[in-house]
């Protein structure tokens, strides 16, 4: 049986806030805008939303302390500020980091919980409404029920899942991504590509969503390199943002797999961006999974008009140069974290520790 459940009101396209922003009117009286240091300002999204709030005669506060791979401490501070300011909904603006932080703050404030308690779904009874405005084309967090945080004490990434944190409204405007650097454009698009592929890899794969998967992957493979050459082309930005939105819808239904869990330690240990961590292992994961999901992947390559080898060449041409040498100690230290991560339940078959180690050994 397949099911689609997506309780997010999605407005996709240029000037989405100007055209449809009034739809937030009934969400509450005082939002807290949750964002990073720079990007919401640089890309114009913060100005669009503050103008809207002023026109709607709404007070608001801004919490712009969220950094990449958001830290639990930042969330705790945001929860405190939200409660003190008597806010009643959040507006997350940014890449996946501010959007995930916005979700955690809305949930933490509603239930008066913080820190490790955020991961305990038994303590999640309600959540303040969430508005999501993505400024990267990658995570699809604007349409997922996930929040991924970083536990700095344990030096590891940990997420939680709850339908309560699905945003109520998402404004997805490709023009906000024009200011992305070439590297963030590439890395985040590769994150979206991972999500789309994982919709085929996952043992929770959902055939109703296959058209989005095939279309989304096609958009990235056919247009990403062109976009990297023409970063201000909003039509190309729109294609990649659509793929990212599709990727979010895919993982909201099928979850992620080893493709993601194997990359988390590469981010915490070597500082690889989330998308790059997915990208460097992508062909090894595909090679591992291929025999188990040959039909789905062959169908994909038919849609793309390329062979698996052509796909690998295309990946190589994106030039994932990075400074990373993996030692045995790292593997021994992190293997348990990978094996125990919740995404492992979604693999197409039971993956052994030797198979995971063999992928890490590619980077010795
Ligand atoms: P990000 O960490 O949100 O942002 C990366 C960098 O890009 C930051 O320096 C940010 O600046 C900058 N930036 C963002 N938008 C920009 C714009 N329009 N113009 C210029 N610079 C911009 O990157 P991300 O890849 O989107 O998010 C990664 C996080 O999402 C990871 O923690 C990952 O685990 C998580 N994730 C969540 C889900 C989910 O479903 N919840 C799915 C996949 C991944 P500022 O610091 O100024 O903002
Ligand atoms: Zn991801």
Coordinates of C-alpha atoms and ligand atoms in Angstrom, one line a residue:
X1 CA 0.0 0.0 0.0
X2 CA 1.2 3.5 -0.8
X3 CA 0.1 6.7 1.0
X4 CA 0.9 10.3 0.4
X5 CA 0.5 12.7 3.4
X6 CA 1.8 16.2 3.1
X7 CA 0.1 18.7 5.3
X8 CA 2.1 21.7 4.0
X9 CA 0.5 24.6 2.0
X10 CA 3.2 25.1 -0.6
X11 CA 3.5 28.3 -2.7
X12 CA 6.2 27.7 -5.4
X13 CA 7.5 30.4 -7.8
X14 CA 9.0 33.8 -8.1
X15 CA 7.5 36.4 -5.8
X16 CA 5.6 33.8 -3.8
X17 CA 5.5 36.0 -0.7
X18 CA 4.3 39.1 -2.5
X19 CA 1.6 37.1 -4.2
X20 CA 0.5 34.7 -1.4
X21 CA 2.0 36.0 1.9
X22 CA -1.3 37.1 3.3
X23 CA -2.0 33.4 3.9
X24 CA 0.0 33.6 7.2
X25 CA -2.4 36.2 8.6
X26 CA -4.3 33.7 10.8
X27 CA -1.3 31.8 12.1
X28 CA -0.8 34.0 15.1
X29 CA -0.1 37.5 16.4
X30 CA 3.7 37.7 16.8
X31 CA 6.2 35.5 14.9
X32 CA 9.8 34.9 15.7
X33 CA 11.9 35.0 12.5
X34 CA 14.6 32.3 12.9
X35 CA 17.5 32.6 10.5
X36 CA 21.3 32.6 10.0
X37 CA 23.6 35.6 10.2
X38 CA 23.6 36.8 6.6
X39 CA 21.8 34.9 4.0
X40 CA 18.2 35.9 4.7
X41 CA 19.2 39.6 4.3
X42 CA 21.5 39.0 1.3
X43 CA 18.9 37.1 -0.7
X44 CA 16.0 39.5 0.0
X45 CA 13.7 37.0 1.9
X46 CA 14.0 38.8 5.2
X47 CA 13.0 42.1 3.6
X48 CA 10.0 40.4 1.8
X49 CA 8.7 38.9 5.0
X50 CA 9.2 42.0 7.3
X51 CA 7.5 44.2 4.7
X52 CA 4.6 41.7 4.7
X53 CA 4.4 41.6 8.5
X54 CA 4.4 45.5 8.7
X55 CA 1.6 45.6 6.1
X56 CA -0.3 43.1 8.2
X57 CA 0.4 45.2 11.2
X58 CA 2.2 42.4 13.1
X59 CA 4.9 42.8 15.6
X60 CA 7.8 40.4 15.3
X61 CA 11.3 39.5 16.7
X62 CA 14.3 38.2 14.8
X63 CA 16.6 35.5 16.1
X64 CA 19.5 35.3 13.7
X65 CA 22.0 33.2 15.6
X66 CA 21.6 29.9 13.7
X67 CA 24.9 28.6 12.2
X68 CA 25.5 25.6 9.9
X69 CA 24.6 22.2 11.4
X70 CA 22.6 24.0 14.1
X71 CA 23.8 23.4 17.7
X72 CA 21.5 22.3 20.5
X73 CA 22.7 25.3 22.5
X74 CA 21.5 27.7 19.8
X75 CA 18.1 26.0 19.9
X76 CA 17.8 26.3 23.7
X77 CA 18.7 30.0 23.5
X78 CA 16.0 30.4 20.7
X79 CA 13.4 28.7 22.8
X80 CA 14.1 31.0 25.7
X81 CA 13.9 34.1 23.5
X82 CA 10.6 32.9 21.9
X83 CA 9.0 32.4 25.2
X84 CA 10.3 35.7 26.7
X85 CA 9.1 37.6 23.6
X86 CA 5.6 36.0 23.9
X87 CA 5.7 34.8 20.3
X88 CA 3.1 32.4 18.9
X89 CA 4.6 31.1 15.6
X90 CA 8.0 30.9 13.9
X91 CA 9.1 31.9 10.4
X92 CA 12.3 30.0 9.4
X93 CA 14.3 31.6 6.6
X94 CA 17.4 30.0 5.3
X95 CA 19.0 26.8 4.3
X96 CA 18.2 23.5 6.1
X97 CA 20.1 24.8 9.2
X98 CA 17.7 27.7 10.0
X99 CA 14.7 25.7 8.9
X100 CA 15.5 22.8 11.2
X101 CA 16.3 25.2 14.0
X102 CA 12.9 27.0 13.5
X103 CA 11.2 23.6 13.8
X104 CA 13.1 22.6 17.0
X105 CA 12.3 26.0 18.6
X106 CA 8.6 25.9 17.7
X107 CA 8.4 22.4 19.2
X108 CA 10.6 23.1 22.2
X109 CA 8.7 26.3 23.1
X110 CA 5.3 24.7 22.8
X111 CA 6.2 21.8 25.1
X112 CA 8.6 23.7 27.4
X113 CA 11.4 21.2 26.6
X114 CA 15.0 21.8 25.5
X115 CA 18.3 20.0 24.9
X116 CA 18.2 16.2 24.8
X117 CA 14.4 16.3 25.6
X118 CA 13.8 17.5 22.0
X119 CA 14.7 14.0 20.8
X120 CA 12.2 12.3 23.1
X121 CA 9.0 12.2 21.0
X122 CA 7.0 11.1 24.1
X123 CA 7.4 14.7 25.3
X124 CA 6.1 16.2 22.0
X125 CA 2.4 17.1 22.5
X126 CA 2.0 20.2 20.4
X127 CA 3.9 22.6 18.3
X128 CA 3.6 26.3 17.4
X129 CA 2.9 26.9 13.7
X130 CA 5.9 27.0 11.4
X131 CA 6.4 28.9 8.2
X132 CA 9.4 27.8 6.1
X133 CA 11.2 29.9 3.5
X134 CA 14.1 28.0 1.9
X135 CA 17.0 30.0 0.6
X136 CA 19.0 26.9 -0.6
X137 CA 17.9 24.3 -3.1
X138 CA 18.8 21.1 -1.2
X139 CA 17.4 19.9 2.0
X140 CA 13.6 20.2 1.2
X141 CA 13.2 20.8 4.9
X142 CA 10.3 23.1 4.1
X143 CA 8.2 20.0 3.4
X144 CA 9.6 17.5 5.9
X145 CA 8.8 16.4 9.4
X146 CA 12.5 16.2 10.3
X147 CA 14.9 18.4 12.2
X148 CA 18.6 17.6 12.2
X149 CA 20.7 19.1 15.0
X150 CA 24.3 18.8 16.2
X151 CA 25.1 17.6 19.7
X152 CA 28.4 19.4 20.3
X153 CA 29.1 17.5 23.5
X154 CA 28.9 14.1 21.7
X155 CA 30.3 15.6 18.4
X156 CA 27.5 14.0 16.4
X157 CA 24.5 14.9 14.4
X158 CA 21.1 13.7 15.6
X159 CA 17.7 14.2 14.3
X160 CA 14.1 13.8 15.4
X161 CA 10.9 13.1 13.4
X162 CA 7.4 14.2 14.2
X163 CA 4.5 15.2 12.0
X164 CA 3.9 18.1 14.4
X165 CA 6.9 19.9 12.8
X166 CA 5.7 19.8 9.2
X167 CA 5.6 23.5 8.3
X168 CA 2.1 24.9 7.9
X169 CA 3.1 27.1 5.0
X170 CA 6.1 27.1 2.7
X171 CA 7.1 30.0 0.4
X172 CA 9.5 28.5 -2.1
X173 CA 10.9 31.2 -4.3
X174 CA 13.9 30.4 -6.6
X175 CA 15.1 34.0 -6.7
X176 CA 16.3 33.7 -3.1
X177 CA 18.9 31.1 -4.3
X178 CA 20.6 33.5 -6.8
X179 CA 23.0 34.7 -4.1
X180 CA 24.3 31.2 -3.3
X181 CA 28.0 30.6 -4.0
X182 CA 28.9 28.1 -6.7
X183 CA 30.0 25.6 -4.0
X184 CA 26.8 25.9 -1.9
X185 CA 24.7 25.7 -5.1
X186 CA 26.5 22.5 -6.1
X187 CA 26.6 20.9 -2.7
X188 CA 23.0 21.6 -1.8
X189 CA 21.8 20.3 -5.3
X190 CA 23.7 17.1 -4.5
X191 CA 21.9 16.8 -1.2
X192 CA 18.6 17.1 -3.2
X193 CA 19.9 14.4 -5.6
X194 CA 20.6 12.1 -2.6
X195 CA 17.1 12.5 -1.3
X196 CA 15.6 11.7 -4.7
X197 CA 17.8 8.6 -5.2
X198 CA 17.0 7.5 -1.7
X199 CA 13.3 7.4 -2.6
X200 CA 14.3 4.5 -4.9
X201 CA 16.8 3.0 -2.4
X202 CA 14.6 3.0 0.6
X203 CA 12.7 -0.1 1.6
X204 CA 9.8 2.3 2.2
X205 CA 9.9 3.4 -1.4
X206 CA 6.5 4.8 -2.6
X207 CA 5.5 4.3 -6.2
X208 CA 3.1 7.2 -6.2
X209 CA 6.1 9.4 -5.8
X210 CA 8.3 7.8 -8.6
X211 CA 7.3 10.5 -11.2
X212 CA 8.7 13.2 -8.9
X213 CA 11.9 11.2 -8.3
X214 CA 12.5 10.6 -12.0
X215 CA 11.7 14.2 -12.9
X216 CA 13.7 15.7 -10.1
X217 CA 16.8 13.7 -10.9
X218 CA 16.5 14.6 -14.5
X219 CA 16.2 18.3 -13.6
X220 CA 19.5 18.1 -11.6
X221 CA 21.4 16.0 -14.1
X222 CA 20.4 18.0 -17.1
X223 CA 20.6 21.5 -15.6
X224 CA 23.0 21.7 -12.6
X225 CA 26.1 22.2 -14.7
X226 CA 24.4 24.9 -16.8
X227 CA 23.3 26.6 -13.6
X228 CA 26.9 26.6 -12.2
X229 CA 27.9 28.5 -15.4
X230 CA 24.9 30.9 -15.3
X231 CA 24.2 31.4 -11.5
X232 CA 21.9 34.3 -12.0
X233 CA 19.5 32.6 -14.4
X234 CA 16.3 32.4 -12.4
X235 CA 14.7 29.8 -14.8
X236 CA 17.6 27.4 -14.1
X237 CA 17.4 28.3 -10.3
X238 CA 13.7 27.3 -10.5
X239 CA 14.5 23.9 -12.0
X240 CA 16.9 23.0 -9.3
X241 CA 14.6 24.4 -6.6
X242 CA 11.8 22.3 -7.9
X243 CA 14.0 19.2 -7.7
X244 CA 14.9 20.1 -4.1
X245 CA 11.2 20.5 -3.2
X246 CA 10.5 17.1 -4.8
X247 CA 13.4 15.6 -2.8
X248 CA 11.9 16.9 0.4
X249 CA 8.6 15.3 -0.5
X250 CA 10.4 12.1 -1.3
X251 CA 12.2 11.8 2.1
X252 CA 9.1 12.9 4.0
X253 CA 7.6 9.6 2.7
X254 CA 10.6 7.2 2.4
X255 CA 13.1 8.5 4.8
X256 CA 16.9 8.5 4.2
X257 CA 19.3 5.6 4.2
X258 CA 23.0 4.7 4.7
X259 CA 23.6 7.3 1.9
X260 CA 23.0 9.9 4.6
X261 CA 24.1 8.2 7.8
X262 CA 27.6 7.4 6.4
X263 CA 28.0 11.1 5.6
X264 CA 27.1 12.6 9.1
X265 CA 30.6 11.7 10.6
X266 CA 32.3 13.2 7.6
X267 CA 30.5 16.5 8.4
X268 CA 31.3 16.5 12.1
X269 CA 34.9 15.2 11.8
X270 CA 36.1 16.8 8.6
X271 CA 33.7 19.7 8.1
X272 CA 32.4 18.6 4.8
X273 CA 29.1 20.3 4.0
X274 CA 26.0 18.1 4.3
X275 CA 25.6 17.9 0.5
X276 CA 29.3 17.2 -0.2
X277 CA 29.3 14.4 2.4
X278 CA 26.5 12.8 0.5
X279 CA 28.2 13.5 -2.9
X280 CA 31.6 11.9 -2.1
X281 CA 30.0 8.5 -1.2
X282 CA 27.2 8.6 -3.8
X283 CA 28.7 6.3 -6.4
X284 CA 29.9 3.8 -3.8
X285 CA 26.4 3.7 -2.3
X286 CA 24.8 3.3 -5.7
X287 CA 27.2 0.5 -6.6
X288 CA 26.4 -1.3 -3.3
X289 CA 22.6 -1.0 -3.7
X290 CA 22.4 -1.5 -7.5
X291 CA 21.9 -5.3 -7.5
X292 CA 19.0 -5.0 -5.0
X293 CA 17.2 -2.3 -6.9
X294 CA 18.3 -2.9 -10.5
X295 CA 14.8 -2.4 -12.0
X296 CA 14.2 1.0 -10.4
X297 CA 17.7 2.2 -11.3
X298 CA 17.6 0.9 -14.8
X299 CA 14.3 2.7 -15.3
X300 CA 15.9 5.9 -14.0
X301 CA 18.8 5.6 -16.4
X302 CA 16.3 5.1 -19.2
X303 CA 14.6 8.4 -18.2
X304 CA 17.9 10.1 -18.0
X305 CA 19.1 8.8 -21.4
X306 CA 22.4 7.7 -19.9
X307 CA 24.0 4.5 -18.5
X308 CA 25.1 4.0 -14.9
X309 CA 28.7 4.6 -16.0
X310 CA 27.7 7.9 -17.7
X311 CA 26.0 8.9 -14.5
X312 CA 29.2 8.2 -12.5
X313 CA 31.2 10.3 -15.1
X314 CA 28.7 13.1 -14.6
X315 CA 29.2 12.9 -10.9
X316 CA 33.0 12.9 -11.3
X317 CA 32.8 16.0 -13.5
X318 CA 31.3 18.0 -10.6
X319 CA 34.8 17.8 -9.0
X320 CA 34.2 17.0 -5.4
X321 CA 37.7 18.0 -4.4
X322 CA 38.0 17.9 -0.6
X323 CA 40.6 17.5 2.1
X324 CA 39.9 14.3 3.8
X325 CA 42.1 11.3 4.8
X326 CA 40.2 8.6 6.7
X327 CA 42.2 6.6 9.2
X328 CA 41.4 3.2 10.8
X329 CA 40.8 5.0 14.2
X330 CA 38.1 7.2 12.6
X331 CA 36.4 4.2 11.2
X332 CA 36.5 2.2 14.5
X333 CA 35.3 5.3 16.3
X334 CA 32.4 6.1 14.1
X335 CA 31.1 2.8 12.8
X336 CA 28.7 2.3 15.7
X337 CA 27.3 5.8 15.2
X338 CA 26.6 4.9 11.5
X339 CA 25.2 1.5 12.3
X340 CA 22.9 2.8 15.1
X341 CA 21.5 5.7 13.1
X342 CA 17.8 5.5 12.5
X343 CA 18.2 5.8 8.7
X344 CA 19.7 2.4 8.6
X345 CA 16.3 0.8 9.0
X346 CA 15.4 2.1 5.5
X347 CA 18.2 0.4 3.6
X348 CA 17.1 -1.9 0.8
X349 CA 18.8 -4.8 2.5
X350 CA 20.7 -5.3 5.8
X351 CA 24.1 -3.6 5.2
X352 CA 27.0 -5.1 7.1
X353 CA 29.7 -3.2 8.9
X354 CA 32.3 -4.6 6.5
X355 CA 30.3 -3.0 3.6
X356 CA 30.3 0.3 5.4
X357 CA 34.0 0.1 6.2
X358 CA 34.8 -0.7 2.6
X359 CA 33.2 2.6 1.5
X360 CA 35.2 4.5 4.1
X361 CA 38.4 2.6 3.0
X362 CA 38.0 4.3 -0.4
X363 CA 39.2 7.5 1.3
X364 CA 42.2 6.1 3.2
Ligands
LIG1 P1 22.8 25.6 5.5 O1 23.7 25.0 6.6 O2 21.5 26.1 5.9 O3 23.6 26.9 4.9 C1 24.9 26.8 4.3 C2 25.5 28.1 4.0 O4 24.8 28.7 3.0 C3 25.4 29.1 5.2 O5 26.7 29.7 5.3 C4 24.3 30.1 4.8 O6 24.5 31.3 5.4 C5 24.5 30.1 3.3 N1 23.3 30.5 2.6 C6 22.0 29.9 2.7 N2 21.2 30.5 1.9 C7 21.9 31.4 1.2 C8 21.6 32.3 0.1 N3 20.4 32.4 -0.5 N4 22.6 33.1 -0.4 C9 23.8 33.1 0.2 N5 24.2 32.2 1.2 C10 23.2 31.4 1.6 O7 22.8 24.7 4.3 P2 21.8 23.5 3.8 O8 22.6 22.6 3.0 O9 20.6 24.1 3.2 O10 21.3 22.8 5.1 C11 22.1 21.8 5.7 C12 21.4 21.3 7.0 O11 20.1 20.8 6.7 C13 22.2 20.2 7.6 O12 22.2 20.4 9.0 C14 21.4 18.9 7.3 O13 21.6 17.9 8.2 C15 20.0 19.5 7.3 N6 19.0 18.7 6.5 C16 17.7 18.7 7.0 C17 16.8 18.0 6.3 C18 15.4 18.0 6.8 O14 14.5 17.4 6.2 N7 15.1 18.6 7.9 C19 17.1 17.3 5.1 C20 18.4 17.3 4.7 C21 19.3 18.0 5.4 P3 23.8 31.8 6.8 O15 24.7 31.2 7.8 O16 23.9 33.3 6.7 O17 22.4 31.3 6.8
LIG2 ZN1 20.1 15.6 3.1

